[in-house]
mmCIF file of C-alpha atoms in Angstrom:
data_model
loop_
_atom_site.group_PDB
_atom_site.id
_atom_site.type_symbol
_atom_site.label_atom_id
_atom_site.label_comp_id
_atom_site.label_asym_id
_atom_site.label_seq_id
_atom_site.Cartn_x
_atom_site.Cartn_y
_atom_site.Cartn_z
ATOM 1 C CA MET A 193 9.667 12.784 30.267
ATOM 2 C CA ARG A 194 7.268 13.338 27.325
ATOM 3 C CA ASP A 195 7.733 10.973 24.531
ATOM 4 C CA GLY A 196 8.670 12.503 21.206
ATOM 5 C CA ILE A 197 11.439 12.951 18.566
ATOM 6 C CA VAL A 198 14.129 15.382 19.056
ATOM 7 C CA THR A 199 15.602 17.009 15.887
ATOM 8 C CA GLY A 200 19.199 18.416 15.719
ATOM 9 C CA GLU A 201 17.765 22.054 16.555
ATOM 10 C CA GLY A 202 16.337 20.681 19.844
ATOM 11 C CA VAL A 203 12.659 20.758 18.500
ATOM 12 C CA VAL A 204 10.581 18.115 20.280
ATOM 13 C CA VAL A 205 7.926 16.748 17.947
ATOM 14 C CA ASP A 206 4.817 15.683 19.923
ATOM 15 C CA ALA A 207 4.184 12.204 18.712
ATOM 16 C CA ARG A 208 3.309 10.090 21.914
ATOM 17 C CA PRO A 209 2.376 6.418 21.391
ATOM 18 C CA ALA A 210 -0.981 5.421 22.779
ATOM 19 C CA ALA A 211 -0.973 3.523 26.014
ATOM 20 C CA PHE A 212 -1.103 -0.180 25.977
ATOM 21 C CA LEU A 213 -4.597 -0.296 27.731
ATOM 22 C CA THR A 214 -6.006 2.095 25.344
ATOM 23 C CA ARG A 215 -4.880 0.147 22.298
ATOM 24 C CA GLY A 216 -6.123 -3.017 23.762
ATOM 25 C CA LEU A 217 -9.611 -1.476 24.461
ATOM 26 C CA ALA A 218 -9.567 -0.353 20.923
ATOM 27 C CA LEU A 219 -8.924 -3.618 19.620
ATOM 28 C CA LEU A 220 -11.568 -5.204 21.755
ATOM 29 C CA LEU A 221 -14.136 -2.910 20.386
ATOM 30 C CA ASP A 222 -13.033 -3.612 16.879
ATOM 31 C CA LEU A 223 -13.117 -7.288 17.389
ATOM 32 C CA VAL A 224 -16.686 -7.202 18.829
ATOM 33 C CA LEU A 225 -17.764 -5.215 15.777
ATOM 34 C CA LEU A 226 -16.054 -7.850 13.525
ATOM 35 C CA THR A 227 -17.634 -10.689 15.337
ATOM 36 C CA VAL A 228 -20.992 -9.059 14.932
ATOM 37 C CA VAL A 229 -20.423 -8.662 11.173
ATOM 38 C CA ILE A 230 -19.395 -12.181 10.850
ATOM 39 C CA LEU A 231 -22.416 -13.494 12.655
ATOM 40 C CA LEU A 232 -24.741 -11.355 10.516
ATOM 41 C CA THR A 233 -22.910 -12.486 7.314
ATOM 42 C CA VAL A 234 -23.295 -16.169 8.380
ATOM 43 C CA TRP A 235 -27.081 -15.481 9.291
ATOM 44 C CA MET A 236 -27.835 -14.014 5.905
ATOM 45 C CA MET A 237 -25.896 -16.683 4.133
ATOM 46 C CA SER A 238 -27.566 -19.555 5.900
ATOM 47 C CA GLY A 239 -30.641 -19.186 3.753
ATOM 48 C CA VAL A 240 -28.799 -18.943 0.426
ATOM 49 C CA SER A 241 -28.200 -21.914 -1.727
ATOM 50 C CA LEU A 242 -24.651 -21.721 -2.995
ATOM 51 C CA PRO A 243 -23.697 -22.945 -6.364
ATOM 52 C CA THR A 244 -22.320 -26.614 -5.988
ATOM 53 C CA GLY A 245 -18.443 -26.612 -5.830
ATOM 54 C CA TYR A 246 -18.180 -22.959 -5.196
ATOM 55 C CA GLU A 247 -18.864 -22.947 -1.551
ATOM 56 C CA GLY A 248 -15.295 -22.649 -0.548
ATOM 57 C CA PRO A 249 -14.214 -19.686 -2.785
ATOM 58 C CA ILE A 250 -17.398 -17.763 -1.780
ATOM 59 C CA ILE A 251 -16.674 -18.325 1.904
ATOM 60 C CA ILE A 252 -12.901 -17.453 1.488
ATOM 61 C CA ALA A 253 -14.012 -14.191 -0.461
ATOM 62 C CA LEU A 254 -16.335 -13.203 2.377
ATOM 63 C CA LEU A 255 -13.749 -13.789 5.075
ATOM 64 C CA VAL A 256 -11.134 -11.760 3.062
ATOM 65 C CA THR A 257 -13.520 -8.902 2.518
ATOM 66 C CA VAL A 258 -14.678 -8.821 6.303
ATOM 67 C CA THR A 259 -11.148 -9.115 7.824
ATOM 68 C CA VAL A 260 -8.856 -7.415 5.211
ATOM 69 C CA VAL A 261 -10.843 -5.415 2.587
ATOM 70 C CA ILE A 262 -13.278 -3.522 5.030
ATOM 71 C CA PRO A 263 -10.587 -2.716 7.591
ATOM 72 C CA THR A 264 -8.163 -1.611 4.959
ATOM 73 C CA THR A 265 -10.758 0.569 3.266
ATOM 74 C CA ILE A 266 -11.949 2.223 6.761
ATOM 75 C CA GLU A 267 -8.431 2.969 7.881
ATOM 76 C CA THR A 268 -7.392 4.464 4.497
ATOM 77 C CA LEU A 269 -10.492 6.744 4.084
ATOM 78 C CA THR A 270 -10.371 7.867 7.785
ATOM 79 C CA ARG A 271 -6.556 8.310 7.682
ATOM 80 C CA GLY A 272 -5.775 5.819 10.570
ATOM 81 C CA LEU A 273 -9.037 5.334 12.388
ATOM 82 C CA SER A 274 -11.451 2.492 13.001
ATOM 83 C CA LEU A 275 -14.512 2.478 15.379
ATOM 84 C CA GLY A 276 -12.472 1.372 18.328
ATOM 85 C CA LYS A 277 -9.724 3.842 17.744
ATOM 86 C CA LEU A 278 -12.196 6.775 17.110
ATOM 87 C CA ALA A 279 -13.894 5.859 20.496
ATOM 88 C CA LEU A 280 -10.557 5.845 22.494
ATOM 89 C CA GLY A 281 -9.160 8.834 20.715
ATOM 90 C CA ILE A 282 -6.066 7.142 19.166
ATOM 91 C CA ARG A 283 -4.952 6.956 15.467
ATOM 92 C CA VAL A 284 -2.580 5.051 13.449
ATOM 93 C CA VAL A 285 0.278 7.043 11.755
ATOM 94 C CA ARG A 286 3.504 6.436 9.609
ATOM 95 C CA MET A 287 6.612 6.382 11.741
ATOM 96 C CA ASP A 288 7.353 10.049 10.297
ATOM 97 C CA GLY A 289 4.038 11.161 11.676
ATOM 98 C CA GLY A 290 2.202 11.404 8.413
ATOM 99 C CA PRO A 291 -1.057 9.825 7.480
ATOM 100 C CA ILE A 292 -1.137 6.343 6.464
ATOM 101 C CA THR A 293 -1.933 5.145 2.860
ATOM 102 C CA VAL A 294 -3.840 2.146 1.611
ATOM 103 C CA ARG A 295 -0.501 0.194 1.503
ATOM 104 C CA HIS A 296 -0.037 0.724 5.227
ATOM 105 C CA ALA A 297 -3.636 0.042 6.022
ATOM 106 C CA PHE A 298 -3.437 -3.215 3.791
ATOM 107 C CA ILE A 299 -0.327 -4.535 5.401
ATOM 108 C CA ARG A 300 -1.713 -4.023 8.957
ATOM 109 C CA ALA A 301 -5.056 -5.725 8.140
ATOM 110 C CA LEU A 302 -3.360 -8.583 6.334
ATOM 111 C CA VAL A 303 -1.012 -9.319 9.201
ATOM 112 C CA ALA A 304 -3.803 -9.046 11.722
ATOM 113 C CA VAL A 305 -5.416 -12.115 10.400
ATOM 114 C CA GLY A 306 -2.482 -14.158 11.733
ATOM 115 C CA GLU A 307 -1.379 -12.103 14.736
ATOM 116 C CA THR A 308 -4.854 -11.079 16.078
ATOM 117 C CA TYR A 309 -7.630 -13.139 14.606
ATOM 118 C CA LEU A 310 -6.004 -16.759 14.514
ATOM 119 C CA THR A 311 -4.132 -16.312 17.755
ATOM 120 C CA SER A 312 -6.940 -14.534 19.625
ATOM 121 C CA GLY A 313 -4.643 -11.486 20.020
ATOM 122 C CA ALA A 314 -1.908 -13.376 21.930
ATOM 123 C CA LEU A 315 0.876 -12.612 19.189
ATOM 124 C CA ALA A 316 -0.104 -9.068 18.854
ATOM 125 C CA LEU A 317 0.023 -8.539 22.562
ATOM 126 C CA THR A 318 3.416 -10.384 23.040
ATOM 127 C CA VAL A 319 5.015 -8.350 20.105
ATOM 128 C CA SER A 320 3.633 -5.059 21.351
ATOM 129 C CA LEU A 321 5.087 -5.681 24.805
ATOM 130 C CA LEU A 322 8.551 -6.094 23.377
ATOM 131 C CA ASN A 323 9.044 -2.815 21.756
ATOM 132 C CA GLU A 324 9.235 0.788 22.985
ATOM 133 C CA LYS A 325 6.216 2.109 20.990
ATOM 134 C CA GLY A 326 3.987 -0.761 21.625
ATOM 135 C CA ARG A 327 3.936 -1.730 17.833
ATOM 136 C CA ARG A 328 2.416 -4.973 16.978
ATOM 137 C CA LEU A 329 3.796 -7.136 14.086
ATOM 138 C CA GLY A 330 1.632 -5.448 11.528
ATOM 139 C CA ASP A 331 2.921 -2.030 12.514
ATOM 140 C CA LEU A 332 6.536 -3.120 12.399
ATOM 141 C CA LEU A 333 6.119 -4.477 8.703
ATOM 142 C CA ALA A 334 4.019 -1.472 7.590
ATOM 143 C CA GLY A 335 6.185 1.219 9.367
ATOM 144 C CA THR A 336 3.423 2.595 11.441
ATOM 145 C CA TYR A 337 2.459 2.962 15.108
ATOM 146 C CA VAL A 338 -0.488 4.197 17.093
ATOM 147 C CA VAL A 339 -0.543 7.601 18.728
ATOM 148 C CA ARG A 340 -2.830 9.675 20.977
ATOM 149 C CA ASP A 341 -5.129 11.482 18.583
ATOM 150 C CA ARG A 342 -6.828 13.738 21.153
ATOM 151 C CA GLY A 343 -4.670 16.714 22.215
ATOM 152 C CA ARG A 344 -1.667 15.699 19.980
ATOM 153 C CA SER A 345 0.047 18.393 17.942
ATOM 154 C CA THR A 346 -0.702 18.232 14.239
ATOM 155 C CA VAL A 347 1.862 18.009 11.807
ATOM 156 C CA ASP A 348 -0.297 17.970 8.708
ATOM 157 C CA VAL A 349 0.736 20.510 5.849
ATOM 158 C CA THR A 350 -0.640 20.824 2.445
ATOM 159 C CA LEU A 351 2.048 19.381 0.164
ATOM 160 C CA VAL A 352 2.141 21.211 -3.247
ATOM 161 C CA MET A 353 5.046 20.722 -5.656
ATOM 162 C CA PRO A 354 6.867 24.003 -6.337
ATOM 163 C CA PRO A 355 6.408 24.426 -10.111
ATOM 164 C CA GLN A 356 10.077 25.148 -10.674
ATOM 165 C CA LEU A 357 11.117 21.954 -9.040
ATOM 166 C CA ALA A 358 8.641 19.574 -10.646
ATOM 167 C CA ALA A 359 10.975 18.278 -13.626
ATOM 168 C CA TRP A 360 13.925 17.857 -11.110
ATOM 169 C CA ALA A 361 11.898 15.990 -8.488
ATOM 170 C CA ARG A 362 10.413 13.438 -11.002
ATOM 171 C CA THR A 363 13.856 12.242 -12.005
ATOM 172 C CA ALA A 364 15.629 12.681 -8.667
ATOM 173 C CA ASP A 365 16.749 9.627 -6.804
ATOM 174 C CA MET A 366 15.220 9.956 -3.379
ATOM 175 C CA ARG A 367 16.138 7.322 -0.675
ATOM 176 C CA ARG A 368 13.875 6.798 2.247
ATOM 177 C CA LEU A 369 14.163 9.770 4.756
ATOM 178 C CA PRO A 370 14.730 8.797 8.305
ATOM 179 C CA ASP A 371 11.491 8.985 10.250
ATOM 180 C CA GLY A 372 12.473 11.766 12.571
ATOM 181 C CA LEU A 373 13.941 13.837 9.719
ATOM 182 C CA ALA A 374 10.705 13.613 7.663
ATOM 183 C CA LEU A 375 8.746 14.410 10.719
ATOM 184 C CA ALA A 376 10.690 17.412 11.460
ATOM 185 C CA ALA A 377 10.494 18.639 7.979
ATOM 186 C CA ARG A 378 6.639 18.449 7.919
ATOM 187 C CA GLN A 379 6.537 20.112 11.358
ATOM 188 C CA MET A 380 8.760 22.914 10.200
ATOM 189 C CA LEU A 381 6.769 23.674 7.055
ATOM 190 C CA SER A 382 3.459 23.586 8.973
ATOM 191 C CA ARG A 383 4.818 26.100 11.473
ATOM 192 C CA ALA A 384 7.092 28.247 9.367
ATOM 193 C CA HIS A 385 4.761 31.359 9.430
ATOM 194 C CA ARG A 386 4.805 31.353 13.220
ATOM 195 C CA LEU A 387 8.663 31.041 13.650
ATOM 196 C CA ALA A 388 10.925 34.171 13.952
ATOM 197 C CA PRO A 389 12.482 34.939 10.619
ATOM 198 C CA ALA A 390 16.098 34.158 11.984
ATOM 199 C CA ALA A 391 14.939 30.822 13.543
ATOM 200 C CA ARG A 392 12.884 29.979 10.471
ATOM 201 C CA GLU A 393 15.899 30.392 8.223
ATOM 202 C CA ARG A 394 18.306 28.510 10.454
ATOM 203 C CA LEU A 395 16.028 25.598 10.907
ATOM 204 C CA GLY A 396 15.131 25.481 7.190
ATOM 205 C CA ARG A 397 18.602 25.477 6.110
ATOM 206 C CA SER A 398 19.635 22.770 8.719
ATOM 207 C CA LEU A 399 16.764 20.316 7.588
ATOM 208 C CA ALA A 400 17.419 20.994 3.944
ATOM 209 C CA ALA A 401 21.114 20.030 4.607
ATOM 210 C CA GLU A 402 20.319 16.929 6.167
ATOM 211 C CA THR A 403 17.552 15.915 3.617
ATOM 212 C CA GLU A 404 19.952 16.775 0.647
ATOM 213 C CA GLN A 405 22.048 13.785 1.868
ATOM 214 C CA PHE A 406 19.229 11.482 0.823
ATOM 215 C CA VAL A 407 18.551 13.038 -2.679
ATOM 216 C CA ALA A 408 20.627 12.897 -5.785
ATOM 217 C CA PRO A 409 21.316 14.938 -7.703
ATOM 218 C CA GLY A 410 20.754 17.829 -5.343
ATOM 219 C CA PRO A 411 18.229 20.662 -6.154
ATOM 220 C CA PRO A 412 19.079 23.353 -8.718
ATOM 221 C CA PRO A 413 21.543 25.992 -7.412
ATOM 222 C CA GLY A 414 19.725 28.874 -5.651
ATOM 223 C CA THR A 415 16.639 26.763 -4.644
ATOM 224 C CA HIS A 416 15.094 27.974 -1.321
ATOM 225 C CA PRO A 417 15.390 25.369 1.450
ATOM 226 C CA GLU A 418 11.531 25.404 2.304
ATOM 227 C CA ALA A 419 10.861 24.901 -1.544
ATOM 228 C CA PHE A 420 13.391 22.015 -1.579
ATOM 229 C CA LEU A 421 11.764 20.409 1.489
ATOM 230 C CA MET A 422 8.249 20.796 0.044
ATOM 231 C CA ALA A 423 9.341 19.305 -3.205
ATOM 232 C CA VAL A 424 10.927 16.145 -1.621
ATOM 233 C CA LEU A 425 8.003 15.666 0.803
ATOM 234 C CA THR A 426 5.623 16.005 -2.042
ATOM 235 C CA GLU A 427 7.537 13.712 -4.590
ATOM 236 C CA ARG A 428 7.745 11.122 -1.667
ATOM 237 C CA ARG A 429 3.937 11.217 -1.114
ATOM 238 C CA GLU A 430 3.311 10.726 -4.688
ATOM 239 C CA ARG A 431 5.694 7.771 -5.019
ATOM 240 C CA GLU A 432 4.242 6.133 -1.986
ATOM 241 C CA TRP A 433 0.589 6.671 -3.468
ATOM 242 C CA ALA A 434 1.725 5.054 -6.688
ATOM 243 C CA SER A 435 3.277 2.080 -4.762
ATOM 244 C CA ALA A 436 0.106 1.736 -2.739
ATOM 245 C CA GLN A 437 -2.026 1.646 -5.703
ATOM 246 C CA ARG A 438 0.043 -1.177 -7.149
ATOM 247 C CA THR A 439 -0.140 -3.061 -3.892
ATOM 248 C CA ARG A 440 -3.946 -2.589 -3.889
ATOM 249 C CA ASP A 441 -4.317 -3.744 -7.519
ATOM 250 C CA ALA A 442 -2.169 -6.963 -6.890
ATOM 251 C CA ALA A 443 -4.177 -7.751 -3.900
ATOM 252 C CA LEU A 444 -7.417 -7.326 -5.639
ATOM 253 C CA GLU A 445 -6.242 -9.589 -8.455
ATOM 254 C CA GLN A 446 -5.153 -12.170 -6.049
ATOM 255 C CA ALA A 447 -8.469 -12.122 -4.313
ATOM 256 C CA SER A 448 -10.221 -12.344 -7.707
ATOM 257 C CA MET A 449 -8.126 -15.421 -8.559
ATOM 258 C CA ILE A 450 -9.034 -17.108 -5.313
ATOM 259 C CA HIS A 451 -12.670 -16.462 -6.034
ATOM 260 C CA ARG A 452 -12.466 -18.095 -9.522
ATOM 261 C CA LEU A 453 -10.731 -21.269 -8.181
ATOM 262 C CA PRO A 454 -13.364 -24.206 -8.751
ATOM 263 C CA TYR A 455 -13.280 -25.739 -5.217
ATOM 264 C CA GLY A 456 -15.080 -28.891 -5.193
ATOM 265 C CA VAL A 457 -15.357 -29.593 -8.786
ATOM 266 C CA PRO A 458 -14.438 -33.140 -9.606
ATOM 267 C CA ASP A 459 -11.064 -33.603 -11.380
ATOM 268 C CA PRO A 460 -11.963 -34.411 -15.045
ATOM 269 C CA SER A 461 -9.015 -36.992 -15.269
#
């Protein structure tokens, strides 16, 4: 059976996990590239005289940049791609099928230091074999997984806040939507114009009713189901983006503090 998420309306959302071998080859390509970058960095630094006592912080900063900052930046800007994933036709997505943010990419890159680089991939391999979608530890913590990018059905839709619901959405308490429900809502909005009027209305009302269970207070009376779904998904994206920005700023501040540590400086006492 084709892998996917089935909604209450019997709609199968095409979100097939990438095969284990494909993910492994993509990871191998990324590791080869990372090794080349590290060797080039070491070669360039070999002729540089570092300030006495600051060798440690500089080396740590370079390693953090190569193993965490660069992968995070690439996956964020490409919406889930790396060189290896691009070559193998796979992509990282959120569990609801939407594009990842800097928060997701940062968590995956940070965890990869331990589960991939320090264990030569053994931990990542073990964890991915123990769950249905082949998710490694970084995916489990970030709420992501890897899907086949070539030939998969897109669920992207331009999320724009309905003006009449902007004030309500800013103050509404929105719990995290189940992954299948959020993905079904995105899919419905992206394909609404192609649905028969009766099916479109029935599916919209059904998804809105399910979504309303996770929102308090509910939308203003008379709100169209599709406008309600659009408002919830848009506000959810904005809140996730704000959270991702805070995570990124905290990570940059931590890296900056590590860089400023006076390693090797004699204790004045």
